[in-house]
Amino acid sequence: MSSSTSNTSTHHTSTIGAIGAPSRRNTELALLVFAVLIPVFAYANVGLAIDDQVPAGLLSYGLGLGLLAGVAHLVVRKFAPYADPLMLPLATLLNGLGLVAIWRLDQSKLLQSIGQAGGKATNQLIYTAMGIALFAVVLVFLKDHRTLQRYTYISMAGALVLLLLPLVPGLGAELTYGAKIWIQVGSFTIQPGEFAKIVLAVFFAGYLMVKRDALALASRRFMGLYLPRGRDLGPIIVVWMISILILVFETDLGTSLLFFGMFVIMLYVATERTSWIVFGLLMSAAGAVGVASFEPHVKTRVQAWLNPMREYTLSRTPGATGVHSEQAMQALWAFGSGGTLGTGWGQGHSELIRFAANSDFIFATFGEELGLAGVMAILLIYGLVVERGVRTALAARDPFGKLLAIGLSGAFALQVFVVAGGVMGLIPLTGMTMPFLAYGGSSVIANWALIGILIRISDTARRPAPAPAPSPDAEMTQVVRPT
Amino acid sequence: MNKPLRRIAIFCGLLVLALLIRDNWLQYVKADSLREDPDNRRVLIARYATPRGDIIVDGKAITGHAETTSGDFKYKRTYKDGAMWAPVTGFVSQSYGANQLESIEDGILTGNDDRLFFRNTLDMLTGKPKEGGNVVTTLNAAAQKAAYNGLKKQGGKGAVAAIEPSTGKILALASYPSYDPSTIAGGSDSDAAAWKKLDKKNNPDDPMLNRALREVYPPGSTFKVITAAAALENGLYKSADEQTKSPLPWTMPGTTTVLKNEGNIPCKNATLRVALQYSCNTVFGKVGSDLGNEKMLEEAKKFGFTEQQFVPVRSSASVFSDDMNPSQTALSSIGQYNTAATPLQMAMVAAAVANNGTLMKPYMVDSLQAPNVDTLEKTEPEKMSEPLSAENAQILQSMMETVVKDGTGKTAQMQGVTVGGKTGTAQHGENNSKNPYAWFISYAKVGDSAPVAVAVVVQDDNAVRENISGSGLAAPIAKSVMEAVIDSKK
């Protein structure tokens, strides 16, 4: 594998992008072939396990996925030739495996009987196509990610509108299971929070790029920590309040945690002050504990986390008071029954998790059918996506690009952690979806856009340096700071 | 900005690491306990994912399996003549678990038994589906059919147990009313409805009760066989034809109550043979009180009373009390008062007498087979006790044969076969208000060997009280069972 810095000849800093780095487009193509072939084999495997025959749709499925990957590759080749070669194949592989898992759950009679399966894979393939279309739009029309800087405050407004949409009467969907995070337009349900994630990252990056010096330097020392001035501190308090409010009104612990974590990460990177991390942790801990102790939906999930078996038993007890869910325990059983090597595609029983089996809990299907080995591989793929994102941030030459890249990859990492940790019982469940793997249009489309932006930033970062640099921002990144 | 970026990279790495550690904890360390958690439905799914092995009678399976059309369990149990065989098989249900033989031999039937481990591993490697082993029973299909149809024809409630005296093999085990385990084998709504209907709470007939093993009835006069055995074994009387010291009327010791006989029968100082022939309460009541509680209990225990039998299905313990005064002992010795016995117990009594005094341990599983019909385990006949000596056993045999030839058991006579038996009509209910139980225990002898001993109990709450007698209700069923066994040996 190539990396953006290993090819730099003699530089002892990795800040500066690879001058004259090879474009690595052919590497990407070769990896894409694997990223398409692996899900195609998995698809055949599911069919053989369930029906003893190669599924009829294998060819069209393979061609469909291959075509989408090919289009994405051509767009990258044309519009972002120096982009990171790993990100597209990794996202394609995850998306393809997710499609296979959704198709596999489509075959479940149990899920079909409760209307949660059948045809979902076809929908997901359409969503994937829409996602890759948006990915292409991002690359074609966003020639330079710094253009986004201009929309800092519009982004803030946009993000808030997106977040508040589910609370608008008549628009918020009623099909939700606890959290109010969907809106319904016609027959489509959209989770605006997924898009808000990206829009907010744009706002944070733009705001912090402007305010970073004020935040970092104009501060008072208090109990060994540097406290910023009130007018600089204002926005973080506002964002914190908003995320808590989202949590309270939409009962969406995951999204508020995600936004807040993303903001703290970006603030820390912008100001280089550890005190922000301490603040962030204290505030989010206070907020989470406070909400968990009085909000019933969140409280249930904390209880299910602490004692899943008790919740399972209560959910099976007729006449038990309160809302109880057996999902947490069912997910643990799914993982445990998978063991080290898993049962094999199509041979597990993760459909016992019921209605969220193909969305929030799809990771449990991987746990059961691919086992410890498969789950570790998928976690490492996610880890690689994040790592490429962080490398993009390191290689970016402008602070806006750095902040946006770290914000997006940090949010991606947090989302993976919160979902996988929740499903595996490491932390309380929050009801978000595994990026690319889970069923759901908003999630897939938004994450393809996210990958698109990261690829755009990495293309700018790895592009042979224009000399002399015209922008003062690029000038700044040329400064080699002592560690 | 690169220093915090690197730290964030490390932070993200730690997040992934935490997930990896948690995953190893779940899927490696805790995997087995989660996988085998009985609440994990996969345990049941796996259990019903392969066809269950069969329970075999006379070389033919009395069980089978069917594919379920709905739900996540693939196969369910089916039963042939389920109601007839239910006391032998028990049931196995997708919703309600299993009991009796289905439950005890579950490991073999599902193929999960450790003895099948090597085979299962081999099958897994060669890609063959897992199969369950078979349980081969000692039962005799013809005898079972005779027993069940006899009870059914009689109506009311009742049970039959038949044993091969020389080995202890159980040949028939019937209970009526019964139920078809097929109706509750699945997990559907109709199975739930059937289960509800069978529940004792909703069904006073309690069809799921295994009356042959699990219900104890006052044995009435059939217990006199044990009293006679105790008299002979303890030397109270030396032969069947020695006059006993039996006044008539006889007042029970320590009371002013006179023990009555049924009707006007020649019981005064009657010999044991005559007393058994006419079923004299006075003679055997006095024998019991003369011997005392301790000696009577000792003899009853030798026949298997006070202990549960595991055949391997558990049978209830039959009762003979140990703290009775002489008059209570007298009543107990004619099968009343506290005395209570399972039909299996009374079949064991007849079997011990027929087997010249040696009681063989009763059993119903002949062998366990692997799916390829290799025998994994074979039950060998085992001696349980020696309730009476061979000479005394022969004396008792001649007495019981007199009962059938000239006494109360004439309805069990068979051409060309020597039959020994004893009738019983046991009172029960407060002040004996309820209809009595009709008993008959017997054995059949062809030449020197006795191929079958049988006990029948019938409780008919709708019959006219005067018509109830061991001879009228129970003996014909016993006869048909004995005939079935003898015919099947030809």
GROMACS .gro file of N, CA and C in nm, chain A residues 14-15 212 265 268-270 272 309 312 329-330 332-340 349-350 352 367-368 371-372 375-376 379-380 383 386 390 393-394 399 402-403 406 413-414 416-417 420-421 424-426 483, chain B residues 1-43 45-46 49 68-72:
model
  306
   14SER      N    1   0.573   1.540   0.785
   14SER     CA    2   0.472   1.483   0.698
   14SER      C    3   0.364   1.585   0.666
   15THR      N    4   0.381   1.708   0.714
   15THR     CA    5   0.281   1.809   0.688
   15THR      C    6   0.266   1.836   0.541
  212ARG      N    7  -0.956   3.014   1.589
  212ARG     CA    8  -0.863   2.929   1.660
  212ARG      C    9  -0.761   3.006   1.742
  265ILE      N   10  -1.322   1.726   1.924
  265ILE     CA   11  -1.203   1.686   1.849
  265ILE      C   12  -1.153   1.802   1.763
  268TYR      N   13  -1.005   2.082   1.971
  268TYR     CA   14  -0.875   2.045   2.024
  268TYR      C   15  -0.768   2.057   1.915
  269VAL      N   16  -0.801   2.011   1.796
  269VAL     CA   17  -0.703   2.018   1.686
  269VAL      C   18  -0.677   2.165   1.650
  270ALA      N   19  -0.782   2.246   1.653
  270ALA     CA   20  -0.766   2.386   1.613
  270ALA      C   21  -0.684   2.463   1.716
  272GLU      N   22  -0.507   2.326   1.989
  272GLU     CA   23  -0.398   2.250   2.049
  272GLU      C   24  -0.397   2.263   2.200
  309MET      N   25  -2.992  -0.944   3.041
  309MET     CA   26  -3.075  -1.063   3.064
  309MET      C   27  -3.204  -1.026   3.137
  312TYR      N   28  -3.433  -0.878   2.894
  312TYR     CA   29  -3.486  -0.984   2.809
  312TYR      C   30  -3.602  -1.054   2.879
  329MET      N   31  -2.983  -0.848   2.463
  329MET     CA   32  -2.944  -0.985   2.494
  329MET      C   33  -2.938  -1.069   2.366
  330GLN      N   34  -3.035  -1.048   2.278
  330GLN     CA   35  -3.034  -1.123   2.152
  330GLN      C   36  -2.905  -1.096   2.075
  332LEU      N   37  -2.613  -1.011   2.202
  332LEU     CA   38  -2.502  -1.081   2.269
  332LEU      C   39  -2.503  -1.229   2.234
  333TRP      N   40  -2.623  -1.288   2.232
  333TRP     CA   41  -2.632  -1.430   2.194
  333TRP      C   42  -2.585  -1.451   2.052
  334ALA      N   43  -2.620  -1.356   1.964
  334ALA     CA   44  -2.578  -1.369   1.824
  334ALA      C   45  -2.425  -1.371   1.816
  335PHE      N   46  -2.362  -1.278   1.887
  335PHE     CA   47  -2.215  -1.274   1.883
  335PHE      C   48  -2.157  -1.401   1.943
  336GLY      N   49  -2.210  -1.441   2.059
  336GLY     CA   50  -2.157  -1.559   2.126
  336GLY      C   51  -2.173  -1.684   2.041
  337SER      N   52  -2.288  -1.695   1.975
  337SER     CA   53  -2.312  -1.815   1.894
  337SER      C   54  -2.224  -1.818   1.771
  338GLY      N   55  -2.179  -1.702   1.728
  338GLY     CA   56  -2.088  -1.699   1.614
  338GLY      C   57  -1.952  -1.756   1.650
  339GLY      N   58  -1.905  -1.724   1.769
  339GLY     CA   59  -1.777  -1.776   1.814
  339GLY      C   60  -1.662  -1.726   1.730
  340THR      N   61  -1.557  -1.806   1.723
  340THR     CA   62  -1.436  -1.760   1.660
  340THR      C   63  -1.449  -1.749   1.508
  349HIS      N   64  -2.871  -1.710   1.306
  349HIS     CA   65  -3.010  -1.679   1.338
  349HIS      C   66  -3.023  -1.539   1.397
  350SER      N   67  -2.950  -1.444   1.338
  350SER     CA   68  -2.954  -1.310   1.395
  350SER      C   69  -3.088  -1.244   1.373
  352LEU      N   70  -3.339  -1.325   1.500
  352LEU     CA   71  -3.407  -1.328   1.630
  352LEU      C   72  -3.408  -1.191   1.694
  367GLY      N   73  -2.133  -1.061   1.323
  367GLY     CA   74  -2.074  -1.129   1.438
  367GLY      C   75  -2.108  -1.276   1.439
  368GLU      N   76  -2.233  -1.307   1.409
  368GLU     CA   77  -2.275  -1.446   1.417
  368GLU      C   78  -2.226  -1.527   1.297
  371GLY      N   79  -1.817  -1.450   1.252
  371GLY     CA   80  -1.741  -1.480   1.371
  371GLY      C   81  -1.643  -1.371   1.410
  372LEU      N   82  -1.564  -1.405   1.509
  372LEU     CA   83  -1.462  -1.312   1.560
  372LEU      C   84  -1.370  -1.267   1.447
  375VAL      N   85  -1.550  -1.014   1.216
  375VAL     CA   86  -1.577  -0.886   1.283
  375VAL      C   87  -1.449  -0.807   1.299
  376MET      N   88  -1.341  -0.877   1.336
  376MET     CA   89  -1.214  -0.806   1.350
  376MET      C   90  -1.171  -0.749   1.216
  379LEU      N   91  -1.381  -0.441   1.156
  379LEU     CA   92  -1.337  -0.331   1.243
  379LEU      C   93  -1.206  -0.272   1.191
  380LEU      N   94  -1.120  -0.359   1.139
  380LEU     CA   95  -0.992  -0.308   1.086
  380LEU      C   96  -1.015  -0.229   0.957
  383GLY      N   97  -1.120   0.089   1.075
  383GLY     CA   98  -1.000   0.154   1.127
  383GLY      C   99  -0.917   0.214   1.016
  386VAL      N  100  -1.069   0.532   0.878
  386VAL     CA  101  -1.039   0.644   0.968
  386VAL      C  102  -0.893   0.685   0.954
  390VAL      N  103  -0.744   1.047   0.874
  390VAL     CA  104  -0.651   1.122   0.959
  390VAL      C  105  -0.526   1.159   0.879
  393ALA      N  106  -0.597   1.449   0.678
  393ALA     CA  107  -0.590   1.570   0.760
  393ALA      C  108  -0.445   1.612   0.780
  394LEU      N  109  -0.359   1.514   0.807
  394LEU     CA  110  -0.217   1.544   0.827
  394LEU      C  111  -0.155   1.604   0.701
  399PRO      N  112  -0.559   2.488   0.695
  399PRO     CA  113  -0.624   2.453   0.822
  399PRO      C  114  -0.769   2.414   0.805
  402LYS      N  115  -0.765   2.057   0.695
  402LYS     CA  116  -0.725   1.972   0.807
  402LYS      C  117  -0.842   1.950   0.902
  403LEU      N  118  -0.907   2.063   0.939
  403LEU     CA  119  -1.016   2.054   1.036
  403LEU      C  120  -1.133   1.974   0.980
  406ILE      N  121  -1.034   1.599   0.966
  406ILE     CA  122  -1.031   1.532   1.097
  406ILE      C  123  -1.171   1.527   1.157
  413ALA      N  124  -1.524   0.768   1.301
  413ALA     CA  125  -1.470   0.676   1.402
  413ALA      C  126  -1.563   0.668   1.522
  414LEU      N  127  -1.613   0.784   1.565
  414LEU     CA  128  -1.703   0.785   1.680
  414LEU      C  129  -1.830   0.707   1.650
  416VAL      N  130  -1.874   0.461   1.436
  416VAL     CA  131  -1.845   0.317   1.437
  416VAL      C  132  -1.833   0.267   1.580
  417PHE      N  133  -1.763   0.345   1.663
  417PHE     CA  134  -1.743   0.302   1.801
  417PHE      C  135  -1.875   0.294   1.876
  420ALA      N  136  -2.096  -0.003   1.711
  420ALA     CA  137  -2.042  -0.137   1.737
  420ALA      C  138  -2.032  -0.161   1.887
  421GLY      N  139  -1.989  -0.058   1.961
  421GLY     CA  140  -1.981  -0.071   2.106
  421GLY      C  141  -2.118  -0.096   2.167
  424MET      N  142  -2.236  -0.453   2.077
  424MET     CA  143  -2.159  -0.556   2.147
  424MET      C  144  -2.168  -0.541   2.299
  425GLY      N  145  -2.246  -0.443   2.344
  425GLY     CA  146  -2.265  -0.429   2.489
  425GLY      C  147  -2.149  -0.364   2.561
  426LEU      N  148  -2.062  -0.294   2.486
  426LEU     CA  149  -1.951  -0.225   2.551
  426LEU      C  150  -2.000  -0.096   2.615
  483THR      N  151   0.842   2.011   1.748
  483THR     CA  152   0.745   1.932   1.821
  483THR      C  153   0.743   1.982   1.964
  484MET      N  154  -0.073   2.221   1.390
  484MET     CA  155  -0.194   2.143   1.410
  484MET      C  156  -0.168   1.994   1.401
  485ASN      N  157  -0.047   1.956   1.373
  485ASN     CA  158  -0.024   1.813   1.349
  485ASN      C  159  -0.012   1.731   1.476
  486LYS      N  160   0.036   1.796   1.584
  486LYS     CA  161   0.050   1.722   1.709
  486LYS      C  162  -0.088   1.674   1.760
  487PRO      N  163  -0.185   1.763   1.772
  487PRO     CA  164  -0.317   1.713   1.813
  487PRO      C  165  -0.375   1.614   1.714
  488LEU      N  166  -0.344   1.632   1.586
  488LEU     CA  167  -0.394   1.536   1.487
  488LEU      C  168  -0.343   1.396   1.515
  489ARG      N  169  -0.213   1.389   1.546
  489ARG     CA  170  -0.156   1.257   1.577
  489ARG      C  171  -0.221   1.198   1.701
  490ARG      N  172  -0.248   1.285   1.798
  490ARG     CA  173  -0.313   1.234   1.920
  490ARG      C  174  -0.454   1.185   1.889
  491ILE      N  175  -0.523   1.258   1.802
  491ILE     CA  176  -0.658   1.212   1.763
  491ILE      C  177  -0.647   1.076   1.692
  492ALA      N  178  -0.543   1.063   1.610
  492ALA     CA  179  -0.522   0.935   1.541
  492ALA      C  180  -0.506   0.823   1.644
  493ILE      N  181  -0.428   0.852   1.749
  493ILE     CA  182  -0.410   0.751   1.854
  493ILE      C  183  -0.543   0.722   1.923
  494PHE      N  184  -0.617   0.830   1.949
  494PHE     CA  185  -0.748   0.814   2.012
  494PHE      C  186  -0.840   0.723   1.929
  495CYS      N  187  -0.843   0.750   1.797
  495CYS     CA  188  -0.926   0.666   1.710
  495CYS      C  189  -0.877   0.521   1.713
  496GLY      N  190  -0.746   0.505   1.716
  496GLY     CA  191  -0.688   0.371   1.726
  496GLY      C  192  -0.735   0.302   1.854
  497LEU      N  193  -0.739   0.379   1.963
  497LEU     CA  194  -0.783   0.321   2.090
  497LEU      C  195  -0.930   0.280   2.084
  498LEU      N  196  -1.010   0.361   2.016
  498LEU     CA  197  -1.151   0.324   2.000
  498LEU      C  198  -1.164   0.189   1.930
  499VAL      N  199  -1.090   0.175   1.820
  499VAL     CA  200  -1.095   0.048   1.746
  499VAL      C  201  -1.041  -0.065   1.833
  500LEU      N  202  -0.934  -0.034   1.909
  500LEU     CA  203  -0.876  -0.136   1.996
  500LEU      C  204  -0.978  -0.183   2.102
  501ALA      N  205  -1.049  -0.084   2.160
  501ALA     CA  206  -1.150  -0.119   2.260
  501ALA      C  207  -1.254  -0.212   2.199
  502LEU      N  208  -1.295  -0.182   2.075
  502LEU     CA  209  -1.393  -0.267   2.007
  502LEU      C  210  -1.336  -0.406   1.984
  503LEU      N  211  -1.210  -0.412   1.944
  503LEU     CA  212  -1.147  -0.542   1.918
  503LEU      C  213  -1.140  -0.625   2.046
  504ILE      N  214  -1.103  -0.559   2.156
  504ILE     CA  215  -1.093  -0.631   2.283
  504ILE      C  216  -1.231  -0.681   2.326
  505ARG      N  217  -1.329  -0.592   2.317
  505ARG     CA  218  -1.465  -0.633   2.354
  505ARG      C  219  -1.511  -0.751   2.268
  506ASP      N  220  -1.478  -0.744   2.140
  506ASP     CA  221  -1.520  -0.851   2.049
  506ASP      C  222  -1.456  -0.984   2.087
  507ASN      N  223  -1.327  -0.978   2.123
  507ASN     CA  224  -1.260  -1.102   2.165
  507ASN      C  225  -1.322  -1.156   2.292
  508TRP      N  226  -1.356  -1.065   2.381
  508TRP     CA  227  -1.421  -1.106   2.506
  508TRP      C  228  -1.554  -1.177   2.476
  509LEU      N  229  -1.632  -1.116   2.386
  509LEU     CA  230  -1.763  -1.173   2.354
  509LEU      C  231  -1.754  -1.302   2.276
  510GLN      N  232  -1.675  -1.300   2.172
  510GLN     CA  233  -1.680  -1.410   2.075
  510GLN      C  234  -1.577  -1.519   2.101
  511TYR      N  235  -1.488  -1.494   2.197
  511TYR     CA  236  -1.392  -1.600   2.228
  511TYR      C  237  -1.408  -1.645   2.373
  512VAL      N  238  -1.396  -1.549   2.466
  512VAL     CA  239  -1.400  -1.585   2.607
  512VAL      C  240  -1.542  -1.629   2.648
  513LYS      N  241  -1.640  -1.547   2.612
  513LYS     CA  242  -1.776  -1.575   2.659
  513LYS      C  243  -1.857  -1.657   2.558
  514ALA      N  244  -1.797  -1.690   2.445
  514ALA     CA  245  -1.874  -1.750   2.335
  514ALA      C  246  -1.950  -1.875   2.380
  515ASP      N  247  -1.881  -1.966   2.449
  515ASP     CA  248  -1.946  -2.093   2.482
  515ASP      C  249  -2.065  -2.074   2.574
  516SER      N  250  -2.048  -1.990   2.676
  516SER     CA  251  -2.159  -1.975   2.770
  516SER      C  252  -2.276  -1.905   2.704
  517LEU      N  253  -2.249  -1.812   2.612
  517LEU     CA  254  -2.359  -1.748   2.540
  517LEU      C  255  -2.425  -1.846   2.444
  518ARG      N  256  -2.341  -1.925   2.377
  518ARG     CA  257  -2.394  -2.020   2.278
  518ARG      C  258  -2.482  -2.125   2.344
  519GLU      N  259  -2.442  -2.167   2.465
  519GLU     CA  260  -2.516  -2.276   2.530
  519GLU      C  261  -2.620  -2.227   2.629
  520ASP      N  262  -2.634  -2.096   2.640
  520ASP     CA  263  -2.735  -2.040   2.729
  520ASP      C  264  -2.873  -2.097   2.691
  521PRO      N  265  -2.939  -2.163   2.786
  521PRO     CA  266  -3.068  -2.226   2.750
  521PRO      C  267  -3.173  -2.126   2.701
  522ASP      N  268  -3.157  -1.998   2.736
  522ASP     CA  269  -3.252  -1.898   2.689
  522ASP      C  270  -3.223  -1.856   2.545
  523ASN      N  271  -3.105  -1.889   2.497
  523ASN     CA  272  -3.068  -1.858   2.359
  523ASN      C  273  -3.147  -1.951   2.267
  524ARG      N  274  -3.234  -1.894   2.188
  524ARG     CA  275  -3.326  -1.975   2.108
  524ARG      C  276  -3.253  -2.065   2.010
  525ARG      N  277  -3.128  -2.029   1.978
  525ARG     CA  278  -3.051  -2.112   1.885
  525ARG      C  279  -3.034  -2.255   1.939
  526VAL      N  280  -3.032  -2.268   2.071
  526VAL     CA  281  -3.018  -2.401   2.130
  526VAL      C  282  -3.136  -2.488   2.085
  528ILE      N  283  -3.336  -2.416   1.827
  528ILE     CA  284  -3.336  -2.424   1.680
  528ILE      C  285  -3.247  -2.540   1.637
  529ALA      N  286  -3.130  -2.551   1.700
  529ALA     CA  287  -3.038  -2.659   1.664
  529ALA      C  288  -3.098  -2.794   1.700
  532ALA      N  289  -3.334  -2.886   1.439
  532ALA     CA  290  -3.287  -2.865   1.303
  532ALA      C  291  -3.262  -2.998   1.231
  551THR      N  292  -4.176  -2.882   0.974
  551THR     CA  293  -4.274  -2.779   1.008
  551THR      C  294  -4.278  -2.676   0.897
  552THR      N  295  -4.395  -2.620   0.874
  552THR     CA  296  -4.409  -2.526   0.764
  552THR      C  297  -4.386  -2.382   0.810
  553SER      N  298  -4.404  -2.355   0.937
  553SER     CA  299  -4.384  -2.218   0.982
  553SER      C  300  -4.288  -2.218   1.101
  554GLY      N  301  -4.240  -2.097   1.135
  554GLY     CA  302  -4.151  -2.087   1.250
  554GLY      C  303  -4.008  -2.123   1.214
  555ASP      N  304  -3.921  -2.118   1.312
  555ASP     CA  305  -3.780  -2.141   1.284
  555ASP      C  306  -3.733  -2.280   1.326
   0.00000   0.00000   0.00000
